[in-house]
């Protein structure tokens, strides 16, 4: 199944690019939404096929989580476009999705059907999928904030929307993780390195939310916060595997595939 | 400085001050020993905390500092302080309670360090004061706000105070021998009001996987990106070798070990190993080899198939798919329960949750021992109440209309 990835990916990316260009040129809505959604459908179809072939949710390895991330990015972009009509936002989602698709093509993870017993839980799929959706929203938020600051046009309200939405998913993902940890290991929170970084990320977005509440907040500082938070999020997602402090410490190392 | 209303500089000094006081406490009092606040001390502390918080709330008209504590800027600084400290924790190796040496500064056991915990207490206090201010008077439209803030408040407070009451014990068991003693993390033995009798430990395994290793180094080939072949796939190719599975025995024993050809036959009792009869064909030279390979068990050695001087075909040790224990549980109220405990499916009885923790790794699926972890956390319902409030609050955040006007 992994060998066919490139075919599905290319079709999806072409459709997303059509959607991005159409939205940038402000063409007909049916073209914008039609092309983007079709691309998402093609990509989702691939994930479902992979799921069936593996007979387990494809969420175990880094490569598999990158699939979901690439799926949700254009979705997040399209949702933002619906609401705020930023012409470039679908393009951003697509761009970031392409980066992660390329990583998957260049460095596919070894596929195996096995799933260690601790991961065989009804919480597994919702926990990771919800997290990936939050990550996608935050990715689009960070890129949008940089664009707004760089072009000196537009306001940060679109970013606020994305962060509120992303933060609600991040919180739900984290709390599902707590329920799961209680069932699997007996404690809902253990300050394991991965959990510590999840807390750092969560707190940083919380700073953003409250900073934006203050009347005189500067958009520049807000942008920096979004970028820093996004970097922390990457550390939590995969960077943790390279942190000396976390070597051989985390019990959440299944991501390595 | 210190002109009213306070700006970020004042708030940052407050946040830094709290951390500094924590550092001073660490130097003078030493690391926090959480076991000191076990019940009933934690209930007293909880009442004290709430009483102080309510008093501060009532005096907010008179004392400016108390009013500040529920300001947005204070929230930003308090959360940022805690984030920064948690960042330090994320960068440094944490050794847990073991290294919570009374006189160390606590960089490697931050959960026991005053300078980490005090800013958290401060954050919780600010959070509680904010939630109180927005709860009285009550407006229905503030409900998501209350759920988010009260939820986190309850979680932080109850998880911290309750941590001293958590009992976590390990209990190894053997078939037919009821066990009522368990050891804690410090190695102390506890007698429990429940006894567990292991009936049977069972393990299911994933089908074996084949791979090619280097004869000298033992590393899987191709190096860096090893390829494996599931035995259930029957046919496949690794490097230049086409591999065909002629026969697969999940429970087998070797016969004729003394001869130069080893053969495996089906064998269904303790110590049986996985074995497969393989035909390997080199696609370049058409060289053909046939032989048995096995991953071995505690009873029988493993067996590889030498393809040439450099490489061999081997069977990797099977990964466990599922392991579980059938148990009988007796309580001192003379009740008997029968049940199955497996990973992700603990058994609850009399406030204890019993988890499948471990087995005799040496013996694998033939293990006659099963270790359980028993956890009692009396504050769990309170923490879960907070978590459910936060979940509801997150849905509120999801539905929220961002109605703020332009920057
Ligand atoms: C679950 C975590 C939290 C979430 C989701 C959250 C969310 C929010 C939101 C959405 C607002 C906007 C106010 C509104 O809805 O009208 C807000 C305001 C505020 N939050 Fe939080 N917050 C959280 C944690 C905290 C913490 C830890 C603190 C304090 C240390 C805090 C203190 C405040 C303050 C002071 C305000 C301003 C309220 C006002 O001026 O009335 N929050 N929070």
Tab-separated table of C-alpha atoms in Angstrom, chain A residues 12-100:
chain	number	residue	atom	x	y	z
A	12	UNK	CA	-4.369	15.162	-4.008
A	13	UNK	CA	-1.633	17.787	-4.212
A	14	UNK	CA	-2.613	18.766	-7.773
A	15	UNK	CA	-6.220	19.221	-6.654
A	16	UNK	CA	-5.135	21.259	-3.647
A	17	UNK	CA	-2.951	23.462	-5.829
A	18	UNK	CA	-5.925	24.073	-8.123
A	19	UNK	CA	-7.969	25.013	-5.058
A	20	UNK	CA	-5.196	27.307	-3.766
A	21	UNK	CA	-4.746	29.108	-7.066
A	22	UNK	CA	-8.506	29.437	-7.496
A	23	UNK	CA	-8.880	30.976	-4.041
A	24	UNK	CA	-5.916	33.304	-4.610
A	25	UNK	CA	-7.506	34.496	-7.850
A	26	UNK	CA	-10.879	34.612	-6.107
A	27	UNK	CA	-12.459	32.397	-8.744
A	28	UNK	CA	-15.780	30.660	-8.445
A	29	UNK	CA	-16.473	29.158	-4.993
A	30	UNK	CA	-17.395	25.778	-6.495
A	31	UNK	CA	-13.920	25.500	-7.968
A	32	UNK	CA	-12.175	26.503	-4.734
A	33	UNK	CA	-14.180	24.245	-2.430
A	34	UNK	CA	-14.699	21.508	-5.008
A	35	UNK	CA	-11.022	21.008	-5.875
A	36	UNK	CA	-9.814	21.282	-2.281
A	37	UNK	CA	-12.446	18.895	-0.916
A	38	UNK	CA	-11.855	16.397	-3.704
A	39	UNK	CA	-8.141	16.414	-2.888
A	40	UNK	CA	-8.964	15.814	0.769
A	41	UNK	CA	-11.292	12.957	-0.219
A	42	UNK	CA	-8.598	11.300	-2.349
A	43	UNK	CA	-6.073	11.553	0.460
A	44	UNK	CA	-8.560	10.266	3.026
A	45	UNK	CA	-9.366	7.354	0.733
A	46	UNK	CA	-5.694	6.382	0.744
A	47	UNK	CA	-5.573	6.515	4.543
A	48	UNK	CA	-8.650	4.284	4.760
A	49	UNK	CA	-7.097	1.763	2.361
A	50	UNK	CA	-3.918	1.738	4.415
A	51	UNK	CA	-5.988	1.295	7.575
A	52	UNK	CA	-7.701	-1.738	6.052
A	53	UNK	CA	-4.459	-3.252	4.830
A	54	UNK	CA	-2.749	-2.860	8.203
A	55	UNK	CA	-5.910	-3.921	10.067
A	56	UNK	CA	-5.147	-1.292	12.672
A	57	UNK	CA	-5.401	2.511	12.610
A	58	UNK	CA	-2.364	3.956	10.784
A	59	UNK	CA	-1.284	6.118	13.710
A	60	UNK	CA	1.664	4.311	15.157
A	61	UNK	CA	4.725	5.531	13.329
A	62	UNK	CA	5.893	9.064	12.637
A	63	UNK	CA	5.165	8.521	8.946
A	64	UNK	CA	1.618	7.504	9.700
A	65	UNK	CA	0.943	10.544	11.874
A	66	UNK	CA	2.390	12.737	9.114
A	67	UNK	CA	-0.313	11.343	6.826
A	68	UNK	CA	-3.068	12.654	9.062
A	69	UNK	CA	-1.271	15.947	9.424
A	70	UNK	CA	-1.092	16.340	5.639
A	71	UNK	CA	-4.788	15.495	5.446
A	72	UNK	CA	-5.890	18.060	8.003
A	73	UNK	CA	-3.761	20.996	6.799
A	74	UNK	CA	-5.780	21.784	3.647
A	75	UNK	CA	-8.950	21.136	5.664
A	76	UNK	CA	-7.872	23.717	8.250
A	77	UNK	CA	-6.961	26.110	5.438
A	78	UNK	CA	-10.328	25.669	3.774
A	79	UNK	CA	-12.229	26.109	7.043
A	80	UNK	CA	-10.378	29.368	7.685
A	81	UNK	CA	-11.030	30.524	4.139
A	82	UNK	CA	-14.764	29.899	4.566
A	83	UNK	CA	-14.814	32.084	7.608
A	84	UNK	CA	-12.264	34.823	6.936
A	85	UNK	CA	-11.831	34.783	3.155
A	86	UNK	CA	-8.034	35.116	3.318
A	87	UNK	CA	-6.952	34.431	-0.260
A	88	UNK	CA	-3.670	32.805	0.682
A	89	UNK	CA	-4.735	30.552	3.500
A	90	UNK	CA	-5.594	27.407	1.477
A	91	UNK	CA	-2.234	27.829	-0.251
A	92	UNK	CA	-0.481	27.823	3.135
A	93	UNK	CA	-2.208	24.672	4.222
A	94	UNK	CA	-1.258	23.053	0.922
A	95	UNK	CA	2.353	24.205	1.143
A	96	UNK	CA	2.827	22.738	4.601
A	97	UNK	CA	1.038	19.552	3.530
A	98	UNK	CA	3.439	19.205	0.567
A	99	UNK	CA	6.426	19.493	2.901
A	100	UNK	CA	5.144	16.618	5.042
